[in-house]
XYZ file of C-alpha atoms in Angstrom:
566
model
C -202.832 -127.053 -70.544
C -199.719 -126.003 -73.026
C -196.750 -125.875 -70.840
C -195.218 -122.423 -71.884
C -192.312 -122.467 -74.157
C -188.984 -122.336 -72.051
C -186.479 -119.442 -73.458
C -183.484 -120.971 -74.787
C -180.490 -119.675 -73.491
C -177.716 -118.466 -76.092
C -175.438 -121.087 -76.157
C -171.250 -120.665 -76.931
C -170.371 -120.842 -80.626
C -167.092 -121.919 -82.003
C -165.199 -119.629 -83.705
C -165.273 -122.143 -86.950
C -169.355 -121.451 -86.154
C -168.964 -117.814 -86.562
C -167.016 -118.090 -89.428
C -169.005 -120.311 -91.241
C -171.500 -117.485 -91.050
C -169.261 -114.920 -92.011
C -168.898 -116.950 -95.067
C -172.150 -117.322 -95.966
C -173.512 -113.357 -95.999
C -170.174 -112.886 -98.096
C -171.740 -115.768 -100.681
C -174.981 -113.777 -100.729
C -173.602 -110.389 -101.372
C -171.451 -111.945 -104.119
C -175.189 -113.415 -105.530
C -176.133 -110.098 -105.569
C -173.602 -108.668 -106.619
C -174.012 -110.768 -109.986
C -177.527 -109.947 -110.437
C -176.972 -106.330 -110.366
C -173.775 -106.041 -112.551
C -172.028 -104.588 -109.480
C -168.707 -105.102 -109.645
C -167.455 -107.115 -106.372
C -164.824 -105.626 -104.225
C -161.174 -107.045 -104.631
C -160.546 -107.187 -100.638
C -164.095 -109.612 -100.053
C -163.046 -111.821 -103.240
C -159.524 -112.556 -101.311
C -160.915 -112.719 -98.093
C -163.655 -115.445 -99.443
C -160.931 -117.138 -101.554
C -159.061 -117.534 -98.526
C -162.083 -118.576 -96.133
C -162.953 -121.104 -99.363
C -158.785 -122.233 -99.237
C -160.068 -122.967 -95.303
C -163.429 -124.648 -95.846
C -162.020 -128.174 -96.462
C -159.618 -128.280 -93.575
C -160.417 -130.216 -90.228
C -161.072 -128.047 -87.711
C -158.430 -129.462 -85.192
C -155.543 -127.797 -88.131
C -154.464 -124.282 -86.888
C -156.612 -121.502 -88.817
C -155.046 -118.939 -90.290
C -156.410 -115.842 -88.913
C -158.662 -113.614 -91.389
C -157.423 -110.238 -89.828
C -154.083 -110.579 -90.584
C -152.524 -108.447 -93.498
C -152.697 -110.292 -96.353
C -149.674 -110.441 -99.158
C -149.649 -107.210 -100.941
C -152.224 -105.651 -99.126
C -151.287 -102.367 -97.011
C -151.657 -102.311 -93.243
C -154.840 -100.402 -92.571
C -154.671 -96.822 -90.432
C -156.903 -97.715 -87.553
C -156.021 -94.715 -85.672
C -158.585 -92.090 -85.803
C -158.155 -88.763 -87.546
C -158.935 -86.441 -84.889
C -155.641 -88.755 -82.220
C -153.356 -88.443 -85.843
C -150.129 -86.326 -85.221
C -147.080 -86.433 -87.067
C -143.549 -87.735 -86.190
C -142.303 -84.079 -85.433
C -145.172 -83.040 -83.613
C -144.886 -86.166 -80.996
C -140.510 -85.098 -80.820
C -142.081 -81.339 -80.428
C -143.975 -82.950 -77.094
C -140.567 -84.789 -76.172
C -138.661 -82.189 -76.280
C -141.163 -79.656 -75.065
C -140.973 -77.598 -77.817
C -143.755 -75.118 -78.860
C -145.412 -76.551 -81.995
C -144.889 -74.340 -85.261
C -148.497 -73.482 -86.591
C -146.614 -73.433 -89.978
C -143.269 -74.894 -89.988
C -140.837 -72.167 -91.711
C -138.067 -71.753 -93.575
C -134.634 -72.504 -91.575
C -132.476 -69.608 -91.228
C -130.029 -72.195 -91.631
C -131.036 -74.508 -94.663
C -134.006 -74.317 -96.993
C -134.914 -77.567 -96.135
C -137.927 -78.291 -93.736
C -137.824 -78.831 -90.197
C -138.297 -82.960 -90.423
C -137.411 -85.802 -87.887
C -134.488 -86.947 -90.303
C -132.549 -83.507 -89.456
C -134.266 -82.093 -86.642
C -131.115 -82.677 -84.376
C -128.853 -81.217 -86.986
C -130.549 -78.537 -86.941
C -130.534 -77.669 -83.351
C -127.290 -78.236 -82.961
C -126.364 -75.625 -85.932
C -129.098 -73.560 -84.127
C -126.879 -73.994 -80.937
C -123.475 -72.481 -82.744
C -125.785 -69.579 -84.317
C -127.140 -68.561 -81.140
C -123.509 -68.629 -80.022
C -122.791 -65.478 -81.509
C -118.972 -64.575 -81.683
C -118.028 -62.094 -79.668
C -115.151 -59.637 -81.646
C -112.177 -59.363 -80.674
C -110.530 -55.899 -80.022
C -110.835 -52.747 -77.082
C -112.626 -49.796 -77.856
C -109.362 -47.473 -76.515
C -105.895 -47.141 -78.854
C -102.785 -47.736 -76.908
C -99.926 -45.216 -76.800
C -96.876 -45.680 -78.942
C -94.200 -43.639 -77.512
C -91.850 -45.071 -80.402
C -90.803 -41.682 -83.318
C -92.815 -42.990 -85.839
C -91.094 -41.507 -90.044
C -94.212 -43.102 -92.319
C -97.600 -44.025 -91.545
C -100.271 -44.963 -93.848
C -104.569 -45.523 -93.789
C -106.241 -47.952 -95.922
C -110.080 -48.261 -96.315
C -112.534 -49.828 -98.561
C -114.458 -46.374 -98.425
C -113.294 -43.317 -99.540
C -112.238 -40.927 -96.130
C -114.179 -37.923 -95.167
C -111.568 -35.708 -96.528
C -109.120 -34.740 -99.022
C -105.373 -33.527 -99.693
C -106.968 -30.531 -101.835
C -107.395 -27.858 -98.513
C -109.185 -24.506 -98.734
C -108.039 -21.207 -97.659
C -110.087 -21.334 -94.684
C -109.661 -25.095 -94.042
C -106.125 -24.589 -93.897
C -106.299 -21.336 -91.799
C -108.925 -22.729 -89.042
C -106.149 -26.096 -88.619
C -103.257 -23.919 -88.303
C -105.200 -21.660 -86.102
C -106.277 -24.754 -84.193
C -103.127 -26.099 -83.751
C -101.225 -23.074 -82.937
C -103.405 -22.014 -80.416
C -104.559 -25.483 -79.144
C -107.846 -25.129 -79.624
C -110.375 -27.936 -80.448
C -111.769 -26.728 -83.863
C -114.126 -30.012 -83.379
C -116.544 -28.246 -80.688
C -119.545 -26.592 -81.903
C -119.178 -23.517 -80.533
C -116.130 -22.908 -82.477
C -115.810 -20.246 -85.196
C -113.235 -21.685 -86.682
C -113.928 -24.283 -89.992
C -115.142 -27.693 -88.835
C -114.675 -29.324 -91.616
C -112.822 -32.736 -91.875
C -110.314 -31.083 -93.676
C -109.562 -28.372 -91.552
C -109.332 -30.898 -88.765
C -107.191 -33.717 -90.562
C -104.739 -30.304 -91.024
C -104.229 -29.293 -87.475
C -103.537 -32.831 -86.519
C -100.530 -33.052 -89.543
C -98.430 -29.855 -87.696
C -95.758 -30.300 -85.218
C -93.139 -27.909 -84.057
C -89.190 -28.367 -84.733
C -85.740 -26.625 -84.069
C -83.280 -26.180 -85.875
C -84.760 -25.909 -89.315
C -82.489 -25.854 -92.069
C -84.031 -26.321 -95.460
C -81.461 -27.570 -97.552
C -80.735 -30.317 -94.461
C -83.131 -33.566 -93.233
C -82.860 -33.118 -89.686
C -85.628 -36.223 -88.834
C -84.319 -38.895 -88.670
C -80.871 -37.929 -87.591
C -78.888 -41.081 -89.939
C -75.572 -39.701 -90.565
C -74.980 -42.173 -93.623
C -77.461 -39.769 -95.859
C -75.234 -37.527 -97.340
C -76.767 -33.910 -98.086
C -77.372 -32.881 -101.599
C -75.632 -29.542 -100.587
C -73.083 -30.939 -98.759
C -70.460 -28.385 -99.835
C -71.522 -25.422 -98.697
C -73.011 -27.556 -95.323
C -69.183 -27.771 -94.989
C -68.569 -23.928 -95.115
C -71.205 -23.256 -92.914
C -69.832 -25.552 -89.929
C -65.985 -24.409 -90.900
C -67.195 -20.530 -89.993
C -67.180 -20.307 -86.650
C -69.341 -17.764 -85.678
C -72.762 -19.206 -87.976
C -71.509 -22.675 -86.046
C -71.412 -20.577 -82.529
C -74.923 -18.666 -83.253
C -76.945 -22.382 -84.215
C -75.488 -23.621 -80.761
C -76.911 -20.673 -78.924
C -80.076 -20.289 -80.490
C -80.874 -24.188 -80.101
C -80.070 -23.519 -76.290
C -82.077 -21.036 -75.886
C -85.037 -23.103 -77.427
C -84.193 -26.142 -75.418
C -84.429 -23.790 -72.229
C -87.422 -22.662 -72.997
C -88.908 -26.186 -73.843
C -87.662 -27.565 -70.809
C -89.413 -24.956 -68.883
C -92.683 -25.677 -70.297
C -92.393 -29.151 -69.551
C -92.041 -28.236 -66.378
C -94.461 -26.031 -65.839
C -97.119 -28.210 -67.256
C -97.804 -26.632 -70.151
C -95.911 -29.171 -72.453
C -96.513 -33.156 -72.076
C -93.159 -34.116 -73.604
C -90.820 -33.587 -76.255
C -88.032 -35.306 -78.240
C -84.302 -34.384 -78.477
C -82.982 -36.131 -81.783
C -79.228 -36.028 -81.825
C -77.230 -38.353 -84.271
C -76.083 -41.021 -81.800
C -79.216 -40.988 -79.128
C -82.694 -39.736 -78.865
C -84.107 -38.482 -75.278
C -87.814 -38.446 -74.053
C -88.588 -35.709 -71.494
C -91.999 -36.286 -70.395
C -94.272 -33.955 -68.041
C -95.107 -34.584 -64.380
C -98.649 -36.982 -64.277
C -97.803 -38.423 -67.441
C -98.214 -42.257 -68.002
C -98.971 -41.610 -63.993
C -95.402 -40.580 -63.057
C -95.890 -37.764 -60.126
C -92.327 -36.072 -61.374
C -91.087 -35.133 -64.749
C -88.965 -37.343 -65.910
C -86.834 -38.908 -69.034
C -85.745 -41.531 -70.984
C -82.520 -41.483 -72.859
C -81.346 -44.359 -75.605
C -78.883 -45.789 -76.556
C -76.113 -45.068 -74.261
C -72.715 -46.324 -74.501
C -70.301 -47.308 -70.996
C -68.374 -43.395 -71.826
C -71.541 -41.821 -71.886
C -72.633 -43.514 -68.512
C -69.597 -42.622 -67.017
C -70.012 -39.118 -68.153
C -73.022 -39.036 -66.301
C -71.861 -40.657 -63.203
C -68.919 -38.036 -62.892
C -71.545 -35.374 -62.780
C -73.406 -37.574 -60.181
C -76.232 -37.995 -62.290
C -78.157 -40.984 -60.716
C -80.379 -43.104 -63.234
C -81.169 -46.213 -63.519
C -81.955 -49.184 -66.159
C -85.488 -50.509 -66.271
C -84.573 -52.623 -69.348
C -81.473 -54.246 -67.750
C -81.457 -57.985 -66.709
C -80.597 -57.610 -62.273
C -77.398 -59.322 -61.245
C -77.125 -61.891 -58.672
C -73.760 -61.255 -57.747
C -71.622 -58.259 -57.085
C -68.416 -58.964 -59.799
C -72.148 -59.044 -62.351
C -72.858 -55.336 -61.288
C -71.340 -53.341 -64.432
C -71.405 -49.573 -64.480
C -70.197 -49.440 -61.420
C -72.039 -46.172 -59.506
C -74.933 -47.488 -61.583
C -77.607 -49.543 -59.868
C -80.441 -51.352 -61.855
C -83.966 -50.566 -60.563
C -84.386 -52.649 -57.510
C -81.319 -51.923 -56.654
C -81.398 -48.024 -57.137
C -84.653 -48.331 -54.910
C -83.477 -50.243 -52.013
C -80.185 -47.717 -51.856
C -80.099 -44.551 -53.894
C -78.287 -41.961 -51.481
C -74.700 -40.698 -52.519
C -73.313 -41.557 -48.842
C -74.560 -45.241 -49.073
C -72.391 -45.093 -52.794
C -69.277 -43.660 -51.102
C -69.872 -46.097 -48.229
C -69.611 -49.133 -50.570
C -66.941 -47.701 -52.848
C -64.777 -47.383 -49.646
C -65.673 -50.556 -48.735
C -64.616 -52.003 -52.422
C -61.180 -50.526 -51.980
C -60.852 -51.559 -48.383
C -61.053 -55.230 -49.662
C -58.732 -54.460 -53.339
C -55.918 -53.815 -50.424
C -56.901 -56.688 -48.315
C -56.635 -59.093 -51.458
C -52.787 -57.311 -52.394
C -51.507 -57.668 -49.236
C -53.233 -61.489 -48.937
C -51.277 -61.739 -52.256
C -48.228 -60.544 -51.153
C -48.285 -63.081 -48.049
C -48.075 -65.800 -50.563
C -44.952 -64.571 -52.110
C -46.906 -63.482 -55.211
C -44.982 -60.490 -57.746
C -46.334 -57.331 -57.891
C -46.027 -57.914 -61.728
C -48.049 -60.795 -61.267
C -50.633 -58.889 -59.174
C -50.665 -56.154 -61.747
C -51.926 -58.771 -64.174
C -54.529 -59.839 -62.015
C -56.069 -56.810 -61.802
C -55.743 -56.069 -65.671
C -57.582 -59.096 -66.373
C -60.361 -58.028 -64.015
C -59.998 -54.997 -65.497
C -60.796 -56.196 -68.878
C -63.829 -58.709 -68.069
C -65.506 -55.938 -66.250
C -65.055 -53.696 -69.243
C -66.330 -56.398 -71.555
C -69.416 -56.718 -69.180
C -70.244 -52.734 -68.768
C -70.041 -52.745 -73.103
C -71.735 -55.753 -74.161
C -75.148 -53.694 -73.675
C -74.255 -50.635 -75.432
C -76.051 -49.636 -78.255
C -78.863 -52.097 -77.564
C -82.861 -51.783 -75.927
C -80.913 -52.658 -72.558
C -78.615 -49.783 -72.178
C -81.934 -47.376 -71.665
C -81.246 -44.580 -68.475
C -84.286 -43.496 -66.875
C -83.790 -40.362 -64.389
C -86.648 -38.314 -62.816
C -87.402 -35.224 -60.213
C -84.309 -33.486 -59.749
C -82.028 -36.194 -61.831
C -83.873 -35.457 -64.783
C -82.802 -31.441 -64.451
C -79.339 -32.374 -63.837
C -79.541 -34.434 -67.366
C -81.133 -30.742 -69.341
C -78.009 -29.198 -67.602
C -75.802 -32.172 -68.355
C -77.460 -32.318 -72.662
C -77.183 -28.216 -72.919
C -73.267 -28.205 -72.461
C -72.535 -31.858 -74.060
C -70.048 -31.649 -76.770
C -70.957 -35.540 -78.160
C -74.546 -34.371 -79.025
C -72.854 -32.145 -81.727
C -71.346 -34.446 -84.491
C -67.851 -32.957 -86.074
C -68.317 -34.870 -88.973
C -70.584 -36.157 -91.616
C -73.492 -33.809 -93.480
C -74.493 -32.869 -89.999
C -71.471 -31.607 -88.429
C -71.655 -28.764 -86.121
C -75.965 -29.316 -86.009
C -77.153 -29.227 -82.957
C -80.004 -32.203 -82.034
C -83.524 -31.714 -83.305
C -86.157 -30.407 -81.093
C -89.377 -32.005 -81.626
C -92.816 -30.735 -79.426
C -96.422 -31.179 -80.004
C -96.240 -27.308 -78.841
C -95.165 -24.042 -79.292
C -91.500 -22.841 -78.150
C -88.995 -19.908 -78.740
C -87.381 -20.502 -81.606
C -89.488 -23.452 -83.556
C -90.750 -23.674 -86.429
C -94.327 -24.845 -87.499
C -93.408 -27.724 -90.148
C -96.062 -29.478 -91.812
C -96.499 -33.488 -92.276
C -96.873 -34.437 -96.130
C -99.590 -36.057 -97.357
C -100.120 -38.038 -100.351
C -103.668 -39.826 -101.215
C -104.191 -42.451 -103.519
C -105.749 -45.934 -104.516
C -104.326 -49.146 -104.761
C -105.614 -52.948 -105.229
C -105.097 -55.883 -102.915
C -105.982 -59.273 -103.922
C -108.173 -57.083 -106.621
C -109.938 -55.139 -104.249
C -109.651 -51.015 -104.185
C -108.562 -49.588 -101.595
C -108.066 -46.112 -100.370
C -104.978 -45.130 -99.463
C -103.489 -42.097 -97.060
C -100.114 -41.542 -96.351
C -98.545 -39.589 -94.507
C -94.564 -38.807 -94.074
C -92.695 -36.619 -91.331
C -92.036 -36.935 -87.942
C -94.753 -38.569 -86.545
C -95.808 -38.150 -82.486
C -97.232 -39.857 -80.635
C -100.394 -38.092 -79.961
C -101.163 -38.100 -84.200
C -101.792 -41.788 -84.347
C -105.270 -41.485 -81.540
C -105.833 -37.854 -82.809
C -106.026 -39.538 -85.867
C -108.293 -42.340 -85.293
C -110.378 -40.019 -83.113
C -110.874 -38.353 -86.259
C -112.272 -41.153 -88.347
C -114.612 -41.994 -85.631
C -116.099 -39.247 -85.609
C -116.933 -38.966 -89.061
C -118.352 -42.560 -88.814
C -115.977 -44.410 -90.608
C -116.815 -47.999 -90.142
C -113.518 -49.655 -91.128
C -109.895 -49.123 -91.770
C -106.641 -49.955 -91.101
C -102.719 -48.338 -90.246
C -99.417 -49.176 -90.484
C -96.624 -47.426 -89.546
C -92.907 -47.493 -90.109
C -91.156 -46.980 -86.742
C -87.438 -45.077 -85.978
C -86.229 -48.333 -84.529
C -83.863 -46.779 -82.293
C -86.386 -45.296 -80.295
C -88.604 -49.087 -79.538
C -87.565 -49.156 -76.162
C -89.570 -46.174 -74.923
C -92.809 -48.119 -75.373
C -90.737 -51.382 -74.078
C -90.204 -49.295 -70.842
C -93.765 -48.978 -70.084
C -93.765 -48.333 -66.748
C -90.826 -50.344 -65.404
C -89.020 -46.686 -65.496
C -91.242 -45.735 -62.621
C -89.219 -46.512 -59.625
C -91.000 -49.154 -56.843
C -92.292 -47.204 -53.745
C -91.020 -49.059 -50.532
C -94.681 -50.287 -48.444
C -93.425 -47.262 -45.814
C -93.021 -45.164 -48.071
C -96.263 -42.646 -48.281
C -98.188 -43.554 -52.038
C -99.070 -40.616 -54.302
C -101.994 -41.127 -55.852
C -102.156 -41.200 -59.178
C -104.056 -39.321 -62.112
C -105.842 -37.782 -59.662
C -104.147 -34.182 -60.079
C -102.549 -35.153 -63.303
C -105.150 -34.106 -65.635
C -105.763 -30.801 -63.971
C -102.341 -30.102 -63.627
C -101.872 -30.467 -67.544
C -105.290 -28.910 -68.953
C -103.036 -26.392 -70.292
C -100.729 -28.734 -72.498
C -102.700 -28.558 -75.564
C -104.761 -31.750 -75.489
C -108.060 -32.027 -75.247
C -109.396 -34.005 -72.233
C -110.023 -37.477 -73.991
C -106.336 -37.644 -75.371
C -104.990 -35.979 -72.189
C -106.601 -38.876 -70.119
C -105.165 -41.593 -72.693
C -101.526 -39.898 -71.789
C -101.734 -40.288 -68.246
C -102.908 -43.360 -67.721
C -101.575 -45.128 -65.472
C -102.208 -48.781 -66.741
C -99.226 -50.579 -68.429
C -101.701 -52.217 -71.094
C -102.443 -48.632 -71.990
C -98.647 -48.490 -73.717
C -97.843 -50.558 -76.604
C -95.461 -50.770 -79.856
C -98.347 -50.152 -82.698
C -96.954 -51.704 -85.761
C -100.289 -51.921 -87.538
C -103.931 -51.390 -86.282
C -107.498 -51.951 -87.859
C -110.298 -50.549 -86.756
C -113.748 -52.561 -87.238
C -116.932 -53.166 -85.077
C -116.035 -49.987 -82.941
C -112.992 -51.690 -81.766
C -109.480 -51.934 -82.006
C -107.039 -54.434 -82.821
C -103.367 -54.060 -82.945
C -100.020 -56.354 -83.659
């Protein structure tokens, strides 16, 4: 019997076996190759001119290995199609960021979104989602400064014009006169922004001479008609019947004021200018005033006919010899002792120690001469001290309640308000009120329109020249607003001697002691002045009670629906 065949088992090969094989099927295929005209591929004729470079070497020499990229050949792409993402789409995963279907156009380049400037463009992505906030408030702040010029510039042409009709200048006047807000709907009166920019160019002034400037009071303009100016204040009775008639017309202002039906008024002599303001205004529960400059004789006036005030604007003394206008305390000091018999109680005191020092003097064997020397020098650096304020912001008086109608009394029989000499001699003081009173007259602002270039841009331009109140300026603006007037800005040429009264803010209101009961404020203000002539969104503006709320406005733009102001 055959014995069966045994199966051989596969035995190991070398790998110089294998490739010895490999080498020989690449030999055939080139045979073939030949014998069909098919051209050979360029990647088997350098991988068998290699293997051929390899036959003759012992097999002990290192081989060089056959899958290794070969001099000039590219690196083959052995991942598969359906695993191959992109650069950006494996940062997308990183950062775990959606993947764009289709990448867009930045808002921020017109490049791509690549790797090379993906994290540029996040972080300018970053700073545009950081979207600047602008700058400004949405209220305007009150100016309590006389303003003489102010004037509106805007890239756009404003709602109205200087050209008024008969019935646009009728309804305004009507408006104003009668303070009534031709703005409502209901109204019958013209609506027009014409009409309206016309009622809010009106005030109301006493004395009005037409052949004098009474606003602003300068006393260096000399009058065109000087000469018979001059005849007028050398007759005594025309000079007599101006002085009555403007008292009778400050009476009567005054008593609107008090009775609510007035927020304030000016009185514009030649060497001051005094604010009376209503009760509730700028949150002060009494009516009250503000009076600048002052000089030490005009103080001293007042303090003979125990007129109390006191000096919001006025640096506080440390020590008592520092305490000039003597009967004349600054604010903390008015507050913490502002009764007449504490004043006589210290001035007693005062001279009780002036004898002490004479007599201490006399002791000593010192001259009376020499004593009356003393106390001229004293004399003369406390007179130095009480005038080196006068004239200035600092010398401000503030007075209110009962002190402010002992000032009226103390203003309606005060021969210095009355110049002798000059163009304005024997004029009383203008009377300026956003309201009527007996004896005003109803003057008109002037307006001029026109266009002008900056840095070759046109602009329009609206001025307007008079005495300017405060309430124009937000009457103004409120104005604009409403007839959607994106941008625009004012400037305004202020009386300088009148700054302070916006300075003030509310320093003039006196500190309450913590005993003291606290009045609340703008609670009955508003209601208590609904008859003043303001409508109820300028009303509330005016008695505010927030010291932001009062600034000096020498220019403001308007942009974004908010204010900005310098």
């Amino acid at each position: 019997m055959e014995e069966p065949e045994k199966v051989k088992t596969p035995e190991w090969k070398r790998p110089d076996q294998v490739m010895q094989l490999h080498r020989l099927k690449i030999k055939k295929r080139s045979l073939q190759a030949r014998m069909t005209n098919i051209r050979v591929n360029r990647e088997n004729l350098d991988i068998l001119k290699n293997c051929n470079l390899n036959n003759g070497q012992s097999v002990a020499q290192k081989r060089k290995n056959p899958f290794a990229q070969g001099e000039g050949n590219k690196r083959a792409n052995i991942t598969p199609p359906e695993l191959e993402t992109s650069n950006d789409n494996t940062l997308y995963e990183l950062l775990k960021i959606e993947t764009p279907k289709s990448a867009p156009e930045s808002p921020i380049t017109d490049s791509p979104l690549t790797f090379s400037n993906l994290f540029s463009k996040l972080e300018a992505s970053k700073y545009s989602q950081e979207v600047e906030i602008p700058k400004g408030e949405k209220y305007i702040p009150i100016d309590w400064t006389l303003k003489t010029k102010m004037r509106f510039m805007s890239p756009k042409p404003f709602p109205w014009n200087s050209k008024l009709k008969t019935s646009e200048e009728a309804s305004g006047t009507t408006g104003f006169v009668r303070c009534l807000d031709i703005s409502e709907k209901n109204s019958t009166l013209d609506t027009s922004p014409n009409a309206r920019l016309h009622r809010c160019c009106l005030t109301w002034q006493h004395p009005s001479l037409p052949w004098l400037e009474l606003f602003p009071r300068c006393a260096g303009k000399v009058s065109a008609n000087l000469t018979n100016n001059l005849a007028i204040v050398n007759n005594v009775p025309v000079k007599d019947a101006l002085y009555k008639d403007w008292s009778d017309s400050f009476r009567s202002l005054f008593h609107l004021l008090r009775a609510g039906q007035c927020p304030y008024f000016y009185v514009c002599a030649n060497n001051f200018t005094v604010l009376f303001r209503a009760a509730g205004i700028c949150g002060i529960s009494e009516a009250h005033a503000l009076l600048t400059p002052t000089t030490r004789g005009f103080r001293q006036s007042l303090k003979q006919e125990e007129i109390d005030y006191t000096m919001p604007l006025r640096k506080d003394s440390k020590r008592r010899s520092d305490v000039t206008d003597s009967g004349c305390d600054t604010m903390d000091l008015a507050v913490s002792n502002t009764n007449t018999q504490s004043n006589n109680s210290e001035d007693q005191s005062l001279d009780d120690e002036d004898e002490t020092q004479d007599e201490w003097l006399q002791s000593l064997g010192v001259d009376n001469s020499e004593i009356r020397k003393i106390h001229s020098s004293q004399a003369r650096v406390t007179l130095e001290k009480e005038t080196e304020i006068d004239n200035l912001k600092q010398s401000l008086i503030f007075v209110k309640g009962v002190e402010a109608q002992g000032l009226f009394n103390f203003l309606i029989n005060c021969k210095s308000a009355i110049t002798t000499t000059g163009p304005l001699a024997g004029v009383p003081p203008t009377l300026l009120a956003p309201v009527a009173f007996y004896g005003a007259t109803l003057k008109p602002i002037k307006v001029k329109e026109s266009t002008v270039r900056v840095d070759n841009e046109r602009y329009f331009s609206f001025e307007l020249k008079g005495p300017l109140l405060p309430h124009v300026l937000p009457s103004l603006c409120s104005l604009m607003k409403s007839s959607q007037l994106e941008q625009y800005s004012a400037s305004c040429a202020q009386l300088n001697s009148t700054t302070s009264f916006s300075v003030t803010k509310y320093g003039s209101e006196q500190r309450e002691s913590s005993d003291a009961p606290k009045i609340p404020q703008n609670i009955f203000a508003q209601e208590n002045l609904s008859d003043c002539g303001f409508n109820d969104e300028l009303l509330k503006k005016f008695c505010s009670s927030d010291s932001s709320h009062v600034q000096i406005l020498d220019s403001i733009k308007y942009s974004n629906n908010l204010y900005t102001w310098a």
